[in-house]
Short mmCIF file of C-alpha atoms in Angstrom, two decimals:
data_model
loop_
_atom_site.label_atom_id
_atom_site.label_comp_id
_atom_site.label_asym_id
_atom_site.label_seq_id
_atom_site.Cartn_x
_atom_site.Cartn_y
_atom_site.Cartn_z
CA UNK A 678 59.25 44.35 115.99
CA UNK A 679 59.47 44.68 112.22
CA UNK A 680 58.88 41.64 110.00
CA UNK A 681 62.02 39.62 109.20
CA UNK A 682 63.60 40.30 105.83
CA UNK A 683 64.39 37.43 103.43
CA UNK A 684 67.50 37.30 101.30
CA UNK A 685 67.50 36.29 97.62
CA UNK A 686 68.91 32.89 98.66
CA UNK A 687 66.43 32.05 101.40
CA UNK A 688 62.64 31.87 101.55
CA UNK A 689 60.40 33.77 103.94
CA UNK A 690 57.31 32.34 105.63
CA UNK A 691 54.13 33.84 107.06
CA UNK A 692 51.97 31.83 109.46
CA UNK A 693 48.40 33.03 109.99
CA UNK A 694 46.22 32.03 112.94
CA UNK A 695 42.70 33.17 113.73
CA UNK A 696 43.04 34.33 117.35
CA UNK A 697 45.57 34.55 120.15
CA UNK A 698 44.39 32.15 122.82
CA UNK A 699 45.71 29.16 124.72
CA UNK A 700 44.99 26.35 122.28
CA UNK A 701 46.51 23.52 120.28
CA UNK A 702 46.48 25.18 116.84
CA UNK A 703 48.20 28.25 118.30
CA UNK A 704 50.87 26.03 119.85
CA UNK A 705 51.50 24.31 116.53
CA UNK A 706 51.78 27.66 114.76
CA UNK A 707 54.28 29.10 117.24
CA UNK A 708 56.32 25.89 117.41
CA UNK A 709 56.58 25.77 113.63
CA UNK A 710 57.56 29.43 113.47
CA UNK A 711 60.29 28.92 116.08
CA UNK A 712 61.62 25.83 114.28
CA UNK A 713 61.98 27.53 110.90
CA UNK A 714 63.35 30.71 112.49
CA UNK A 715 66.03 28.67 114.30
CA UNK A 716 67.17 27.43 110.89
CA UNK A 717 67.70 30.92 109.54
CA UNK A 718 64.45 31.27 107.61
CA UNK A 719 62.67 34.62 108.13
CA UNK A 720 59.30 33.99 109.76
CA UNK A 721 56.37 36.24 110.64
CA UNK A 722 53.53 34.92 112.84
CA UNK A 723 50.22 36.75 112.40
CA UNK A 724 46.90 36.52 114.24
CA UNK A 725 43.60 38.15 113.38
CA UNK A 726 43.08 39.34 116.95
CA UNK A 727 44.24 38.88 120.53
CA UNK A 728 41.40 37.09 122.32
CA UNK A 729 43.11 36.56 125.69
CA UNK A 730 45.57 39.49 125.92
CA UNK A 731 48.57 37.28 125.12
CA UNK A 732 50.37 39.33 122.47
CA UNK A 733 52.93 41.07 124.68
CA UNK A 734 53.83 37.87 126.54
CA UNK A 735 54.14 35.82 123.35
CA UNK A 736 56.27 38.47 121.67
CA UNK A 737 58.57 38.74 124.69
CA UNK A 738 59.28 35.02 124.46
CA UNK A 739 59.68 34.82 120.65
CA UNK A 740 62.70 35.74 118.53
CA UNK A 741 60.51 36.33 115.47
CA UNK A 742 57.82 38.99 114.95
CA UNK A 743 54.25 38.26 116.08
CA UNK A 744 51.65 40.57 114.56
CA UNK A 745 48.19 41.31 115.95
CA UNK A 746 45.96 42.49 113.07
CA UNK A 747 43.33 43.77 115.54
CA UNK A 748 40.60 42.54 113.20
CA UNK A 749 38.16 41.99 116.05
CA UNK A 750 37.35 43.55 119.42
CA UNK A 751 35.38 41.57 121.97
CA UNK A 752 32.02 43.15 122.68
CA UNK A 753 31.82 45.05 119.41
CA UNK A 754 29.14 44.36 116.85
CA UNK A 755 27.40 45.74 113.82
CA UNK A 756 29.04 48.34 111.62
CA UNK A 757 31.97 48.99 113.94
CA UNK A 758 32.86 45.28 113.93
CA UNK A 759 32.68 45.19 110.12
CA UNK A 760 35.00 48.18 109.81
CA UNK A 761 37.45 46.64 112.26
CA UNK A 762 37.50 43.38 110.27
CA UNK A 763 38.03 45.27 107.01
CA UNK A 764 40.90 47.17 108.57
CA UNK A 765 42.51 43.95 109.78
CA UNK A 766 42.22 42.35 106.35
CA UNK A 767 43.75 45.42 104.72
CA UNK A 768 46.67 45.28 107.17
CA UNK A 769 47.17 41.61 106.35
CA UNK A 770 47.19 42.27 102.60
CA UNK A 771 49.69 45.09 103.01
CA UNK A 772 51.90 42.84 105.12
CA UNK A 773 51.75 40.10 102.48
CA UNK A 774 52.83 42.65 99.86
CA UNK A 775 55.52 44.23 102.06
CA UNK A 776 58.14 41.56 101.34
CA UNK A 777 58.54 38.60 99.01
CA UNK A 778 57.02 35.84 101.10
CA UNK A 779 57.64 32.48 99.46
CA UNK A 780 54.88 30.65 101.35
CA UNK A 781 51.92 31.20 103.67
CA UNK A 782 50.49 28.61 106.03
CA UNK A 783 47.08 29.18 107.60
CA UNK A 784 45.63 27.52 110.71
CA UNK A 785 41.92 26.73 111.28
CA UNK A 786 39.03 27.20 108.86
CA UNK A 787 38.62 30.92 109.54
CA UNK A 788 42.29 31.65 108.86
CA UNK A 789 42.13 29.44 105.76
CA UNK A 790 39.15 31.35 104.38
CA UNK A 791 40.83 34.71 104.91
CA UNK A 792 44.52 34.01 104.40
CA UNK A 793 44.55 31.79 101.32
CA UNK A 794 42.71 34.21 98.96
CA UNK A 795 44.66 37.23 100.23
CA UNK A 796 47.97 35.38 99.82
CA UNK A 797 46.98 34.47 96.26
CA UNK A 798 46.03 38.08 95.48
CA UNK A 799 49.35 39.23 96.96
CA UNK A 800 51.25 36.85 94.69
CA UNK A 801 52.57 34.45 97.35
CA UNK A 802 53.50 31.35 95.31
CA UNK A 803 52.86 28.61 97.93
CA UNK A 804 49.64 28.64 100.01
CA UNK A 805 49.22 25.81 102.52
CA UNK A 806 46.07 25.52 104.65
CA UNK A 807 45.55 23.25 107.66
CA UNK A 808 42.65 21.37 109.25
CA UNK A 809 42.88 20.69 112.99
CA UNK A 810 39.53 18.98 113.46
CA UNK A 811 35.85 19.67 113.95
CA UNK A 812 34.72 23.22 114.78
CA UNK A 813 31.52 23.25 116.83
CA UNK A 814 28.85 25.45 115.26
CA UNK A 815 30.75 26.20 112.06
CA UNK A 816 28.05 27.20 109.53
CA UNK A 817 27.34 24.70 106.76
CA UNK A 818 27.48 27.47 104.15
CA UNK A 819 30.98 28.46 105.23
CA UNK A 820 31.96 24.79 105.31
CA UNK A 821 30.97 24.46 101.65
CA UNK A 822 32.86 27.64 100.80
CA UNK A 823 35.89 26.32 102.66
CA UNK A 824 35.80 23.04 100.74
CA UNK A 825 35.53 24.88 97.43
CA UNK A 826 38.52 27.05 98.35
CA UNK A 827 40.57 24.02 99.38
CA UNK A 828 39.76 22.31 96.08
CA UNK A 829 40.66 25.38 94.01
CA UNK A 830 44.03 26.33 92.57
CA UNK A 831 44.26 29.06 95.19
CA UNK A 832 45.22 26.39 97.75
CA UNK A 833 48.48 24.55 97.16
CA UNK A 834 47.75 21.91 99.82
CA UNK A 835 45.52 21.22 102.80
CA UNK A 836 47.26 19.55 105.74
CA UNK A 837 45.13 17.38 108.07
CA UNK A 838 46.60 16.62 111.49
CA UNK A 839 45.33 13.01 111.55
CA UNK A 840 43.84 10.40 109.24
CA UNK A 841 40.42 10.91 110.83
CA UNK A 842 40.66 14.65 110.20
CA UNK A 843 41.46 13.83 106.58
CA UNK A 844 38.22 11.83 106.50
CA UNK A 845 36.36 14.75 108.02
CA UNK A 846 37.77 17.10 105.38
CA UNK A 847 36.59 14.71 102.66
CA UNK A 848 33.11 14.56 104.23
CA UNK A 849 33.07 18.36 104.14
CA UNK A 850 33.67 18.18 100.39
CA UNK A 851 37.45 18.48 100.02
CA UNK A 852 38.99 16.19 97.40
CA UNK A 853 41.24 13.59 99.05
CA UNK A 854 44.04 14.23 96.56
CA UNK A 855 44.37 17.81 97.85
CA UNK A 856 45.03 16.64 101.44
CA UNK A 857 48.22 15.47 103.16
CA UNK A 858 48.30 14.10 106.71
CA UNK A 859 51.02 15.59 108.94
CA UNK A 860 50.55 14.80 112.65
CA UNK A 861 51.22 17.45 115.25
CA UNK A 862 54.50 17.38 117.15
CA UNK A 863 55.61 18.64 120.56
CA UNK A 864 58.70 20.06 122.23
CA UNK A 865 58.99 18.79 125.77
CA UNK A 866 61.21 19.86 128.66
CA UNK A 867 62.79 17.36 130.99
CA UNK A 868 60.79 16.68 134.13
CA UNK A 869 62.01 18.89 136.98
CA UNK A 870 61.70 17.01 140.29
CA UNK A 871 61.59 20.26 142.29
CA UNK A 872 58.82 21.68 140.06
CA UNK A 873 56.90 18.41 140.28
CA UNK A 874 57.03 18.54 144.09
CA UNK A 875 55.89 22.19 144.09
CA UNK A 876 52.86 21.28 141.97
CA UNK A 877 51.91 18.37 144.20
CA UNK A 878 52.38 20.41 147.37
CA UNK A 879 50.33 23.29 145.94
CA UNK A 880 47.44 20.93 145.32
CA UNK A 881 47.71 19.30 148.76
CA UNK A 882 49.14 15.96 147.65
CA UNK A 883 51.30 13.86 149.92
CA UNK A 884 53.72 11.15 148.86
CA UNK A 885 51.04 8.45 149.03
CA UNK A 886 48.29 10.47 147.30
CA UNK A 887 47.33 10.04 143.63
CA UNK A 888 46.83 12.81 141.08
CA UNK A 889 44.46 12.45 138.12
CA UNK A 890 45.03 15.37 135.75
CA UNK A 891 43.10 16.81 132.80
CA UNK A 892 44.19 19.83 130.74
CA UNK A 893 42.02 21.81 128.34
CA UNK A 894 39.51 24.58 127.85
CA UNK A 895 36.36 24.12 129.88
CA UNK A 896 33.99 23.64 126.95
CA UNK A 897 31.48 21.03 125.81
CA UNK A 898 34.11 19.49 123.52
CA UNK A 899 36.43 18.59 126.41
CA UNK A 900 33.60 16.89 128.37
CA UNK A 901 35.10 17.40 131.82
CA UNK A 902 31.70 16.70 133.34
CA UNK A 903 32.26 12.98 132.67
CA UNK A 904 35.58 13.13 134.51
CA UNK A 905 33.83 14.59 137.55
CA UNK A 906 31.19 11.88 137.40
CA UNK A 907 33.90 9.22 137.09
CA UNK A 908 35.65 10.69 140.13
CA UNK A 909 32.83 9.57 142.45
CA UNK A 910 33.47 5.78 142.24
CA UNK A 911 37.22 6.37 142.06
CA UNK A 912 37.19 8.36 145.31
CA UNK A 913 35.06 5.68 146.94
CA UNK A 914 37.99 3.27 146.41
CA UNK A 915 40.88 5.76 146.61
CA UNK A 916 39.69 8.64 148.81
CA UNK A 917 43.12 10.35 148.82
CA UNK A 918 43.06 10.92 145.06
CA UNK A 919 43.03 14.50 143.79
CA UNK A 920 41.43 15.43 140.44
CA UNK A 921 42.88 18.56 138.79
CA UNK A 922 41.53 20.26 135.65
CA UNK A 923 44.04 22.81 134.32
CA UNK A 924 42.53 25.43 132.02
CA UNK A 925 39.64 27.83 131.89
CA UNK A 926 36.57 28.49 129.81
CA UNK A 927 32.85 29.18 129.71
CA UNK A 928 31.85 26.05 131.65
CA UNK A 929 34.09 26.67 134.66
CA UNK A 930 31.28 27.79 136.99
CA UNK A 931 29.11 24.87 135.86
CA UNK A 932 31.91 22.38 136.56
CA UNK A 933 32.58 23.88 139.97
CA UNK A 934 28.86 23.60 140.79
CA UNK A 935 28.80 19.98 139.62
CA UNK A 936 31.79 19.09 141.81
CA UNK A 937 29.92 20.53 144.80
CA UNK A 938 26.71 18.72 143.87
CA UNK A 939 28.58 15.42 143.59
CA UNK A 940 30.16 15.97 147.00
CA UNK A 941 33.73 15.83 145.67
CA UNK A 942 34.71 19.53 145.65
CA UNK A 943 37.33 19.00 148.39
CA UNK A 944 39.21 16.59 146.10
CA UNK A 945 38.96 18.70 142.91
CA UNK A 946 41.37 21.44 141.87
CA UNK A 947 40.69 23.95 139.07
CA UNK A 948 43.81 26.16 139.07
CA UNK A 949 43.09 27.93 135.76
CA UNK A 950 45.60 28.49 132.96
CA UNK A 951 49.17 27.66 133.98
CA UNK A 952 52.58 28.13 132.39
CA UNK A 953 53.99 24.90 133.83
CA UNK A 954 51.66 22.37 132.21
CA UNK A 955 54.44 19.85 131.31
CA UNK A 956 55.54 19.75 134.96
CA UNK A 957 51.91 19.29 136.03
CA UNK A 958 51.81 16.31 133.67
CA UNK A 959 55.02 14.92 135.13
CA UNK A 960 53.44 15.26 138.58
CA UNK A 961 50.35 13.24 137.58
CA UNK A 962 49.87 9.55 138.20
CA UNK A 963 47.19 9.43 135.50
CA UNK A 964 46.24 11.81 132.70
CA UNK A 965 42.57 11.78 131.60
CA UNK A 966 41.30 13.02 128.24
CA UNK A 967 37.48 12.67 128.22
CA UNK A 968 36.87 14.70 125.02
CA UNK A 969 33.83 14.26 122.79
CA UNK A 970 35.95 15.03 119.70
CA UNK A 971 39.49 16.12 118.85
CA UNK A 972 41.85 16.58 115.90
CA UNK A 973 45.20 15.44 117.23
CA UNK A 974 45.34 16.90 120.76
CA UNK A 975 48.64 18.47 121.79
CA UNK A 976 47.89 17.77 125.45
CA UNK A 977 47.71 14.05 124.72
CA UNK A 978 51.16 14.09 123.11
CA UNK A 979 52.53 16.23 125.94
CA UNK A 980 51.11 13.96 128.64
CA UNK A 981 52.51 10.84 126.97
CA UNK A 982 55.87 12.53 126.45
CA UNK A 983 56.07 13.62 130.09
CA UNK A 984 55.46 10.05 131.25
CA UNK A 985 51.86 10.11 132.48
CA UNK A 986 49.75 6.98 132.11
CA UNK A 987 46.83 8.01 129.89
CA UNK A 988 43.12 7.15 129.77
CA UNK A 989 41.49 8.83 126.76
CA UNK A 990 38.35 8.64 124.68
CA UNK A 991 38.47 6.84 121.35
CA UNK A 992 37.99 9.93 119.15
CA UNK A 993 39.62 11.59 116.14
CA UNK A 994 43.38 11.46 116.26
CA UNK A 995 43.55 9.91 119.73
CA UNK A 996 43.15 6.33 118.52
CA UNK A 997 45.90 6.96 115.95
CA UNK A 998 48.34 7.62 118.81
CA UNK A 999 46.99 5.31 121.53
CA UNK A 1000 46.88 1.55 121.07
CA UNK A 1001 44.60 0.30 123.83
CA UNK A 1002 46.54 -1.56 126.50
CA UNK A 1003 49.92 -0.85 124.92
CA UNK A 1004 50.63 2.86 125.47
CA UNK A 1005 47.35 3.98 127.05
CA UNK A 1006 43.75 3.00 127.69
CA UNK A 1007 40.90 3.91 125.34
CA UNK A 1008 37.30 4.42 126.41
CA UNK A 1009 33.99 5.31 124.76
CA UNK A 1010 33.13 9.04 124.72
CA UNK A 1011 30.49 10.22 127.23
CA UNK A 1012 30.89 7.05 129.32
CA UNK A 1013 31.59 8.06 132.91
CA UNK A 1014 31.43 4.47 134.15
CA UNK A 1015 33.93 3.34 131.50
CA UNK A 1016 36.25 6.22 132.38
CA UNK A 1017 36.02 5.35 136.07
CA UNK A 1018 36.88 1.72 135.32
CA UNK A 1019 39.95 2.79 133.32
CA UNK A 1020 41.12 5.18 136.05
CA UNK A 1021 40.70 2.49 138.70
CA UNK A 1022 42.73 0.01 136.63
CA UNK A 1023 45.56 2.50 136.40
CA UNK A 1024 45.47 3.54 140.06
CA UNK A 1025 45.36 -0.08 141.25
CA UNK A 1026 48.13 -1.41 139.01
CA UNK A 1027 51.51 0.35 139.31
CA UNK A 1028 53.08 -2.14 136.91
CA UNK A 1029 50.51 -1.30 134.23
CA UNK A 1030 51.05 2.44 134.78
CA UNK A 1031 54.79 2.00 134.36
CA UNK A 1032 54.40 -0.06 131.20
CA UNK A 1033 52.04 2.46 129.59
CA UNK A 1034 54.24 5.37 130.69
CA UNK A 1035 57.38 3.94 129.07
CA UNK A 1036 55.57 2.99 125.87
CA UNK A 1037 53.88 6.40 125.63
CA UNK A 1038 57.16 8.27 125.97
CA UNK A 1039 58.82 6.08 123.36
CA UNK A 1040 55.92 6.63 120.95
CA UNK A 1041 56.07 10.43 121.21
CA UNK A 1042 59.84 10.61 120.92
CA UNK A 1043 59.81 8.40 117.83
CA UNK A 1044 56.86 9.86 115.92
CA UNK A 1045 55.50 13.12 117.33
CA UNK A 1046 58.33 15.62 117.69
CA UNK A 1047 58.39 19.17 116.32
CA UNK A 1048 61.39 18.15 114.19
CA UNK A 1049 59.39 15.36 112.54
CA UNK A 1050 56.36 17.61 112.00
CA UNK A 1051 58.25 20.59 110.58
CA UNK A 1052 60.44 18.52 108.27
CA UNK A 1053 57.25 17.23 106.65
CA UNK A 1054 55.75 20.74 106.41
CA UNK A 1055 58.96 22.00 104.82
CA UNK A 1056 58.38 19.70 101.85
CA UNK A 1057 55.30 21.76 101.01
CA UNK A 1058 56.30 25.20 102.26
CA UNK A 1059 59.80 25.40 100.79
CA UNK A 1060 60.38 22.36 98.57
CA UNK A 1061 62.95 23.99 96.26
CA UNK A 1062 64.98 25.33 99.16
CA UNK A 1063 64.85 22.08 101.12
CA UNK A 1064 66.12 19.93 98.28
CA UNK A 1065 69.72 19.07 99.07
CA UNK A 1066 69.78 21.42 102.08
CA UNK A 1067 70.83 19.85 105.35
CA UNK A 1068 70.07 22.92 107.49
CA UNK A 1069 66.41 21.98 107.86
CA UNK A 1070 67.26 18.62 109.32
CA UNK A 1071 69.71 20.04 111.85
CA UNK A 1072 68.55 20.08 115.43
#
C-alpha cells in the first residue's frame, strides 16, 4: 500500500515505532493512527522492523499504510546488521521526504533517537516524541543522548504517559517544561457472552469456578512468578480457581517449570498470545497485574474497562488510575503474600468485586478512551488545523 497523500488543506502524520510486536506502545501507535485516519487525516505508520512476523496481519486489518523499514533481522550481527540498519534509516528518510508530512510522532526511546533527528533533517515542522516508561537495560550513555535530544529544538514536545513517567524523564535529564502528560487510552468492544463462555470452557472452568487472569509478556518486568507463588495459598482456600497468563516471552519455560515445582500446574493455563484478550478479561473474576514497573499499562485499562476486578502493584502509572479500595486493590511489588491476600479478598467478597468492577469501568470510560487521548495529542501534532475544526472531536 502506498503512503496516503495529504491535500493542501489537511495535514499528514507519520507515526514511528521501534518494532512490530505485541505490546502497549504498539497498540497506542496503531490506535492513534486509526483515530486520525478515521477523521480524514492521511496517516502512515512505520516500524523499524517486524520482530514477531505481524506486518501482513496488521496491514490486512488497517485502512492506512503500515511500513516495515526492515532495519533489523533477528540473528544478524556485525557488518551485515550495520548495513541493514543504515538501509532502514535511508528508507525512513526518503519516506519523510516523499510527501509534505506536517508532523511526526515517535514511540519509545529508540524510535525517538532515530525518528526525531531524521524528521528534522527532512523538514517536518512538528516532531513529537513519547516516553512510555522504564526500559530495562537501556544504556546510560544513550539515556543521556536521549535527554539532550528531548531538550533540544529538534524535539517539539515529549509526551509522558503518566505523571510518574514524567518524573522518570526528568530524572533522566529532560527539562520538565519540555514534557506534557497524556495518558494512554483504549478502545473496548462490548463483552460477548458467547465468547466469554467459550474462553471459560476452553480453560476448563465451570459455572462455579473462579478465573484469575494476567496478560503480558513473560519477562522480568511483568513478575508473573509472584502470581504463581500467590496462587498456592489461594488454591488452598479456593481449589477450583484457575490462573491464566495470556502472552508469551523468554520466561515462559521458567514459569511453566515453577508452576510444576509449586504443585499447581493443573490449575494454571498459559495459552500464549491471543486475539480475544478483551473477552478473556470479561471472562475473568479477577485480573492480576504483578508488575515490577510500568508506564501506563494498556492491559490495566482494558481489564478495568471490561469489568474485571483488579489487584495490581503500586507502580508507575498504575496508582494514577487505581485508588486502593475504590476501583481496585493496590499491593507492594514483589510481595507474593500481599498479592495472595488481595486475591483472596476479591474471591471471597462478591459485593466488593462488583463495586470495584463498576467503579473501574466508569473510570476508564470517563478518562482513558482513545478519543480523549487523541484529542490531546492533536493539540501538539496539528494545532493549526485543530483550531476551530470540529472534525477531530467527532466520534
